[in-house]
Amino acid sequence: MTALIDITPADFRCVEDIMPVMDAAFDPAFGEAWNSGQCLGMLSITGSELLVARRENAIVGFALSRTVFEESELLLIATHPDAQRSGVGYSLAKAVIDQSAKKGAKMVFLEVREGNPALALYLRVGFLQVGRRENYYRGKSGDYFNALTLRYEIAS
Ligand SMILES: CC(C)(COP(=O)(O)OP(=O)(O)OC[C@H]1O[C@@H](n2cnc3c(N)ncnc32)[C@H](O)[C@@H]1OP(=O)(O)O)[C@@H](O)C(=O)NCCC(=O)NCCS
């Protein structure tokens, strides 16, 4: 049986602890991983939140989001490759939605590169595609990728 996932809020002191997941989870070809300075910068901005997922006390994933008034944005979500496809990403995404709702958000937005398997997770959680930006991201190879905008509506 897979051990339970424990999701807890964290702050800037946890940034170095999530970096191994960041570095292992993101494909360097797309340049989507943030460095610790970028994470710390975001966490210094009002409304930013870090959620950390642990399994048997080991950090297996995290989500970074920000809520401003009625809108939240899921900025970053990652699961360590050794723990993928075992429900960590789903639990984190749901926890971001719950946390956003508690803060008074009515919607959660996110942007994802077209072709990123994360899209399947977002659709499973209940996000809907509401926009598409052509050639929005540029990968390490110089290739351009479209961005999809997704929205989750929080029931009132
Ligand atoms: C996207 C990511 C966070 C998903 O995390 P995860 O813990 O593996 O996700 P879950 O196990 O909770 O998946 C829940 C469901 O989402 C869908 N899903 C998740 N990853 C998928 C994949 N690679 N391919 C297809 N469907 C996928 C499936 O429906 C899955 O349910 P199932 O395993 O029962 O089929 C993880 O793949 C990751 O860290 N990717 C690299 C970082 C990244 O690109 N993040 C998104 C942009 S910030």
PDB file of C-alpha atoms and ligand atoms in Angstrom:
ATOM      1  CA  MET A   1       0.000   0.000   0.000  1.00  0.00           C
ATOM      2  CA  THR A   2       1.276   3.503  -0.829  1.00  0.00           C
ATOM      3  CA  ALA A   3       2.059   5.571   2.263  1.00  0.00           C
ATOM      4  CA  LEU A   4      -0.136   8.564   2.980  1.00  0.00           C
ATOM      5  CA  ILE A   5       0.762  11.978   1.628  1.00  0.00           C
ATOM      6  CA  ASP A   6       1.079  14.755   4.167  1.00  0.00           C
ATOM      7  CA  ILE A   7       0.655  18.272   2.768  1.00  0.00           C
ATOM      8  CA  THR A   8       1.634  21.245   4.883  1.00  0.00           C
ATOM      9  CA  PRO A   9       2.185  24.971   4.342  1.00  0.00           C
ATOM     10  CA  ALA A  10       5.820  26.046   4.446  1.00  0.00           C
ATOM     11  CA  ASP A  11       7.769  29.273   4.125  1.00  0.00           C
ATOM     12  CA  PHE A  12      11.080  30.590   2.778  1.00  0.00           C
ATOM     13  CA  ARG A  13      13.020  28.390   5.227  1.00  0.00           C
ATOM     14  CA  CYS A  14      11.910  25.356   3.240  1.00  0.00           C
ATOM     15  CA  VAL A  15      13.100  26.557  -0.165  1.00  0.00           C
ATOM     16  CA  GLU A  16      16.444  24.752  -0.056  1.00  0.00           C
ATOM     17  CA  ASP A  17      14.597  21.565   0.964  1.00  0.00           C
ATOM     18  CA  ILE A  18      12.382  21.598  -2.135  1.00  0.00           C
ATOM     19  CA  MET A  19      15.226  22.248  -4.585  1.00  0.00           C
ATOM     20  CA  PRO A  20      16.116  18.536  -5.018  1.00  0.00           C
ATOM     21  CA  VAL A  21      12.527  17.932  -6.173  1.00  0.00           C
ATOM     22  CA  MET A  22      12.689  21.008  -8.435  1.00  0.00           C
ATOM     23  CA  ASP A  23      15.945  19.881 -10.025  1.00  0.00           C
ATOM     24  CA  ALA A  24      14.861  16.280 -10.514  1.00  0.00           C
ATOM     25  CA  ALA A  25      11.304  16.904 -11.719  1.00  0.00           C
ATOM     26  CA  PHE A  26      11.687  19.512 -14.457  1.00  0.00           C
ATOM     27  CA  ASP A  27      13.118  18.610 -17.855  1.00  0.00           C
ATOM     28  CA  PRO A  28      16.040  21.029 -18.373  1.00  0.00           C
ATOM     29  CA  ALA A  29      15.149  21.220 -22.090  1.00  0.00           C
ATOM     30  CA  PHE A  30      12.315  23.607 -21.299  1.00  0.00           C
ATOM     31  CA  GLY A  31      13.997  25.838 -18.715  1.00  0.00           C
ATOM     32  CA  GLU A  32      10.876  25.814 -16.525  1.00  0.00           C
ATOM     33  CA  ALA A  33      12.509  25.080 -13.174  1.00  0.00           C
ATOM     34  CA  TRP A  34      13.017  28.026 -10.845  1.00  0.00           C
ATOM     35  CA  ASN A  35      16.187  28.572  -8.864  1.00  0.00           C
ATOM     36  CA  SER A  36      16.093  29.140  -5.112  1.00  0.00           C
ATOM     37  CA  GLY A  37      16.483  32.915  -5.567  1.00  0.00           C
ATOM     38  CA  GLN A  38      13.379  33.029  -7.751  1.00  0.00           C
ATOM     39  CA  CYS A  39      11.433  30.989  -5.184  1.00  0.00           C
ATOM     40  CA  LEU A  40      12.578  33.200  -2.328  1.00  0.00           C
ATOM     41  CA  GLY A  41      11.665  36.301  -4.337  1.00  0.00           C
ATOM     42  CA  MET A  42       8.166  34.986  -4.973  1.00  0.00           C
ATOM     43  CA  LEU A  43       7.697  33.986  -1.334  1.00  0.00           C
ATOM     44  CA  SER A  44       8.549  37.514  -0.263  1.00  0.00           C
ATOM     45  CA  ILE A  45       5.520  38.811  -2.184  1.00  0.00           C
ATOM     46  CA  THR A  46       2.234  39.133  -0.320  1.00  0.00           C
ATOM     47  CA  GLY A  47      -0.208  36.324  -0.982  1.00  0.00           C
ATOM     48  CA  SER A  48       2.388  33.747  -2.029  1.00  0.00           C
ATOM     49  CA  GLU A  49       2.159  30.277  -0.534  1.00  0.00           C
ATOM     50  CA  LEU A  50       4.339  27.193  -0.583  1.00  0.00           C
ATOM     51  CA  LEU A  51       2.813  23.791   0.065  1.00  0.00           C
ATOM     52  CA  VAL A  52       5.098  20.835   0.655  1.00  0.00           C
ATOM     53  CA  ALA A  53       4.114  17.190   0.214  1.00  0.00           C
ATOM     54  CA  ARG A  54       5.834  14.581   2.360  1.00  0.00           C
ATOM     55  CA  ARG A  55       5.630  10.827   2.345  1.00  0.00           C
ATOM     56  CA  GLU A  56       7.208   9.021   5.285  1.00  0.00           C
ATOM     57  CA  ASN A  57       8.789  12.361   6.225  1.00  0.00           C
ATOM     58  CA  ALA A  58      10.598  12.751   2.889  1.00  0.00           C
ATOM     59  CA  ILE A  59       9.701  15.716   0.696  1.00  0.00           C
ATOM     60  CA  VAL A  60       8.214  14.291  -2.498  1.00  0.00           C
ATOM     61  CA  GLY A  61       6.571  17.362  -4.018  1.00  0.00           C
ATOM     62  CA  PHE A  62       5.617  20.979  -3.670  1.00  0.00           C
ATOM     63  CA  ALA A  63       3.336  23.674  -5.090  1.00  0.00           C
ATOM     64  CA  LEU A  64       3.859  27.399  -5.224  1.00  0.00           C
ATOM     65  CA  SER A  65       0.856  29.680  -5.665  1.00  0.00           C
ATOM     66  CA  ARG A  66      -0.319  33.186  -5.071  1.00  0.00           C
ATOM     67  CA  THR A  67      -3.709  34.595  -4.136  1.00  0.00           C
ATOM     68  CA  VAL A  68      -4.680  38.203  -4.732  1.00  0.00           C
ATOM     69  CA  PHE A  69      -8.253  39.061  -3.812  1.00  0.00           C
ATOM     70  CA  GLU A  70     -10.571  36.721  -5.748  1.00  0.00           C
ATOM     71  CA  GLU A  71      -7.938  35.135  -7.971  1.00  0.00           C
ATOM     72  CA  SER A  72      -5.244  32.595  -7.292  1.00  0.00           C
ATOM     73  CA  GLU A  73      -2.503  31.444  -9.609  1.00  0.00           C
ATOM     74  CA  LEU A  74      -0.842  28.062  -9.430  1.00  0.00           C
ATOM     75  CA  LEU A  75       2.692  29.067 -10.355  1.00  0.00           C
ATOM     76  CA  LEU A  76       4.637  25.853 -10.001  1.00  0.00           C
ATOM     77  CA  ILE A  77       3.934  22.256  -9.065  1.00  0.00           C
ATOM     78  CA  ALA A  78       6.311  19.318  -9.045  1.00  0.00           C
ATOM     79  CA  THR A  79       6.618  15.761  -7.819  1.00  0.00           C
ATOM     80  CA  HIS A  80       9.941  13.959  -7.513  1.00  0.00           C
ATOM     81  CA  PRO A  81      10.202  11.445 -10.395  1.00  0.00           C
ATOM     82  CA  ASP A  82      10.470   8.572  -7.871  1.00  0.00           C
ATOM     83  CA  ALA A  83       7.053   9.515  -6.474  1.00  0.00           C
ATOM     84  CA  GLN A  84       5.199  10.429  -9.673  1.00  0.00           C
ATOM     85  CA  ARG A  85       1.900   8.803 -10.652  1.00  0.00           C
ATOM     86  CA  SER A  86       1.034   8.026  -7.048  1.00  0.00           C
ATOM     87  CA  GLY A  87      -1.325  10.911  -6.347  1.00  0.00           C
ATOM     88  CA  VAL A  88       1.089  13.535  -5.010  1.00  0.00           C
ATOM     89  CA  GLY A  89       0.446  16.103  -7.764  1.00  0.00           C
ATOM     90  CA  TYR A  90      -3.307  15.612  -7.512  1.00  0.00           C
ATOM     91  CA  SER A  91      -3.259  16.076  -3.736  1.00  0.00           C
ATOM     92  CA  LEU A  92      -1.098  19.184  -4.047  1.00  0.00           C
ATOM     93  CA  ALA A  93      -3.317  20.744  -6.724  1.00  0.00           C
ATOM     94  CA  LYS A  94      -6.427  20.065  -4.626  1.00  0.00           C
ATOM     95  CA  ALA A  95      -4.690  21.529  -1.574  1.00  0.00           C
ATOM     96  CA  VAL A  96      -3.860  24.699  -3.536  1.00  0.00           C
ATOM     97  CA  ILE A  97      -7.536  25.003  -4.499  1.00  0.00           C
ATOM     98  CA  ASP A  98      -8.680  24.468  -0.884  1.00  0.00           C
ATOM     99  CA  GLN A  99      -6.175  26.973   0.415  1.00  0.00           C
ATOM    100  CA  SER A 100      -7.181  29.512  -2.239  1.00  0.00           C
ATOM    101  CA  ALA A 101     -10.850  29.059  -1.357  1.00  0.00           C
ATOM    102  CA  LYS A 102     -10.078  29.677   2.321  1.00  0.00           C
ATOM    103  CA  LYS A 103      -8.362  32.920   1.346  1.00  0.00           C
ATOM    104  CA  GLY A 104     -11.482  34.021  -0.532  1.00  0.00           C
ATOM    105  CA  ALA A 105     -10.465  33.213  -4.104  1.00  0.00           C
ATOM    106  CA  LYS A 106     -13.211  32.433  -6.590  1.00  0.00           C
ATOM    107  CA  MET A 107     -10.912  31.198  -9.346  1.00  0.00           C
ATOM    108  CA  VAL A 108      -7.543  29.535  -9.717  1.00  0.00           C
ATOM    109  CA  PHE A 109      -5.591  30.151 -12.923  1.00  0.00           C
ATOM    110  CA  LEU A 110      -2.488  28.526 -14.316  1.00  0.00           C
ATOM    111  CA  GLU A 111      -0.450  28.485 -17.470  1.00  0.00           C
ATOM    112  CA  VAL A 112       1.064  25.337 -18.908  1.00  0.00           C
ATOM    113  CA  ARG A 113       3.202  24.603 -21.929  1.00  0.00           C
ATOM    114  CA  GLU A 114       1.199  22.770 -24.565  1.00  0.00           C
ATOM    115  CA  GLY A 115       2.535  19.207 -24.580  1.00  0.00           C
ATOM    116  CA  ASN A 116       3.440  19.130 -20.890  1.00  0.00           C
ATOM    117  CA  PRO A 117       1.952  15.926 -19.370  1.00  0.00           C
ATOM    118  CA  ALA A 118       0.955  18.120 -16.413  1.00  0.00           C
ATOM    119  CA  LEU A 119      -2.032  19.162 -18.538  1.00  0.00           C
ATOM    120  CA  ALA A 120      -3.587  15.721 -17.906  1.00  0.00           C
ATOM    121  CA  LEU A 121      -3.273  16.291 -14.172  1.00  0.00           C
ATOM    122  CA  TYR A 122      -4.897  19.724 -14.352  1.00  0.00           C
ATOM    123  CA  LEU A 123      -7.837  18.447 -16.411  1.00  0.00           C
ATOM    124  CA  ARG A 124      -8.267  15.549 -13.969  1.00  0.00           C
ATOM    125  CA  VAL A 125      -8.411  18.010 -11.073  1.00  0.00           C
ATOM    126  CA  GLY A 126     -11.127  20.011 -12.852  1.00  0.00           C
ATOM    127  CA  PHE A 127      -9.327  22.881 -14.551  1.00  0.00           C
ATOM    128  CA  LEU A 128     -10.704  23.937 -17.933  1.00  0.00           C
ATOM    129  CA  GLN A 129      -8.763  25.466 -20.793  1.00  0.00           C
ATOM    130  CA  VAL A 130      -9.768  29.101 -21.302  1.00  0.00           C
ATOM    131  CA  GLY A 131      -6.962  30.441 -23.492  1.00  0.00           C
ATOM    132  CA  ARG A 132      -4.002  29.659 -25.727  1.00  0.00           C
ATOM    133  CA  ARG A 133      -0.971  31.831 -26.444  1.00  0.00           C
ATOM    134  CA  GLU A 134       0.992  30.979 -29.574  1.00  0.00           C
ATOM    135  CA  ASN A 135       4.759  30.585 -29.218  1.00  0.00           C
ATOM    136  CA  TYR A 136       4.719  31.917 -25.680  1.00  0.00           C
ATOM    137  CA  TYR A 137       7.575  29.863 -24.220  1.00  0.00           C
ATOM    138  CA  ARG A 138      11.055  29.441 -25.643  1.00  0.00           C
ATOM    139  CA  GLY A 139      12.881  26.198 -24.821  1.00  0.00           C
ATOM    140  CA  LYS A 140      16.623  25.794 -24.348  1.00  0.00           C
ATOM    141  CA  SER A 141      16.941  24.677 -27.992  1.00  0.00           C
ATOM    142  CA  GLY A 142      15.367  27.926 -29.188  1.00  0.00           C
ATOM    143  CA  ASP A 143      12.107  26.225 -30.166  1.00  0.00           C
ATOM    144  CA  TYR A 144       8.889  27.990 -29.261  1.00  0.00           C
ATOM    145  CA  PHE A 145       5.948  26.374 -27.467  1.00  0.00           C
ATOM    146  CA  ASN A 146       2.361  27.444 -27.046  1.00  0.00           C
ATOM    147  CA  ALA A 147       0.977  28.233 -23.611  1.00  0.00           C
ATOM    148  CA  LEU A 148      -2.447  27.133 -22.472  1.00  0.00           C
ATOM    149  CA  THR A 149      -4.328  29.112 -19.838  1.00  0.00           C
ATOM    150  CA  LEU A 150      -6.507  27.036 -17.525  1.00  0.00           C
ATOM    151  CA  ARG A 151      -9.050  28.083 -14.927  1.00  0.00           C
ATOM    152  CA  TYR A 152     -10.665  26.313 -11.994  1.00  0.00           C
ATOM    153  CA  GLU A 153     -13.855  27.869 -10.692  1.00  0.00           C
ATOM    154  CA  ILE A 154     -14.332  27.528  -6.954  1.00  0.00           C
ATOM    155  CA  ALA A 155     -17.944  26.854  -6.078  1.00  0.00           C
ATOM    156  CA  SER A 156     -19.396  29.552  -3.806  1.00  0.00           C
TER     157      SER A 156
HETATM  158  C1  LIG B   1       2.938  17.217 -13.403  1.00  0.00           C
HETATM  159  C2  LIG B   1       3.355  16.495 -12.142  1.00  0.00           C
HETATM  160  C3  LIG B   1       3.422  17.499 -10.990  1.00  0.00           C
HETATM  161  C4  LIG B   1       2.308  15.414 -11.841  1.00  0.00           C
HETATM  162  O1  LIG B   1       2.616  14.893 -10.559  1.00  0.00           O
HETATM  163  P1  LIG B   1       2.192  13.408 -10.099  1.00  0.00           P
HETATM  164  O2  LIG B   1       2.426  13.350  -8.645  1.00  0.00           O
HETATM  165  O3  LIG B   1       2.873  12.395 -10.938  1.00  0.00           O
HETATM  166  O4  LIG B   1       0.635  13.401 -10.428  1.00  0.00           O
HETATM  167  P2  LIG B   1      -0.474  12.360  -9.868  1.00  0.00           P
HETATM  168  O5  LIG B   1       0.164  11.037  -9.570  1.00  0.00           O
HETATM  169  O6  LIG B   1      -1.204  13.009  -8.751  1.00  0.00           O
HETATM  170  O7  LIG B   1      -1.416  12.209 -11.146  1.00  0.00           O
HETATM  171  C5  LIG B   1      -2.827  12.348 -11.044  1.00  0.00           C
HETATM  172  C6  LIG B   1      -3.412  12.128 -12.422  1.00  0.00           C
HETATM  173  O8  LIG B   1      -2.938  13.153 -13.334  1.00  0.00           O
HETATM  174  C7  LIG B   1      -2.695  12.575 -14.622  1.00  0.00           C
HETATM  175  N1  LIG B   1      -1.265  12.552 -14.906  1.00  0.00           N
HETATM  176  C8  LIG B   1      -0.265  12.939 -14.071  1.00  0.00           C
HETATM  177  N2  LIG B   1       0.935  12.814 -14.699  1.00  0.00           N
HETATM  178  C9  LIG B   1       0.675  12.344 -15.930  1.00  0.00           C
HETATM  179  C10 LIG B   1       1.502  12.001 -17.048  1.00  0.00           C
HETATM  180  N3  LIG B   1       2.848  12.136 -17.004  1.00  0.00           N
HETATM  181  N4  LIG B   1       0.918  11.546 -18.153  1.00  0.00           N
HETATM  182  C11 LIG B   1      -0.429  11.403 -18.225  1.00  0.00           C
HETATM  183  N5  LIG B   1      -1.282  11.703 -17.216  1.00  0.00           N
HETATM  184  C12 LIG B   1      -0.721  12.174 -16.072  1.00  0.00           C
HETATM  185  C13 LIG B   1      -3.239  11.137 -14.532  1.00  0.00           C
HETATM  186  O9  LIG B   1      -4.625  11.195 -14.819  1.00  0.00           O
HETATM  187  C14 LIG B   1      -3.005  10.825 -13.067  1.00  0.00           C
HETATM  188  O10 LIG B   1      -3.819   9.802 -12.582  1.00  0.00           O
HETATM  189  P3  LIG B   1      -3.368   8.257 -12.799  1.00  0.00           P
HETATM  190  O11 LIG B   1      -1.930   8.139 -12.372  1.00  0.00           O
HETATM  191  O12 LIG B   1      -4.320   7.510 -11.895  1.00  0.00           O
HETATM  192  O13 LIG B   1      -3.549   7.980 -14.257  1.00  0.00           O
HETATM  193  C15 LIG B   1       4.731  15.784 -12.340  1.00  0.00           C
HETATM  194  O14 LIG B   1       4.675  15.008 -13.526  1.00  0.00           O
HETATM  195  C16 LIG B   1       5.911  16.723 -12.430  1.00  0.00           C
HETATM  196  O15 LIG B   1       6.523  17.067 -11.418  1.00  0.00           O
HETATM  197  N6  LIG B   1       6.257  17.144 -13.670  1.00  0.00           N
HETATM  198  C17 LIG B   1       7.446  17.997 -13.860  1.00  0.00           C
HETATM  199  C18 LIG B   1       7.200  19.411 -13.392  1.00  0.00           C
HETATM  200  C19 LIG B   1       6.132  20.121 -14.216  1.00  0.00           C
HETATM  201  O16 LIG B   1       6.161  20.114 -15.445  1.00  0.00           O
HETATM  202  N7  LIG B   1       5.170  20.769 -13.510  1.00  0.00           N
HETATM  203  C20 LIG B   1       4.057  21.453 -14.165  1.00  0.00           C
HETATM  204  C21 LIG B   1       4.402  22.829 -14.603  1.00  0.00           C
HETATM  205  S1  LIG B   1       4.735  23.908 -13.235  1.00  0.00           S
END
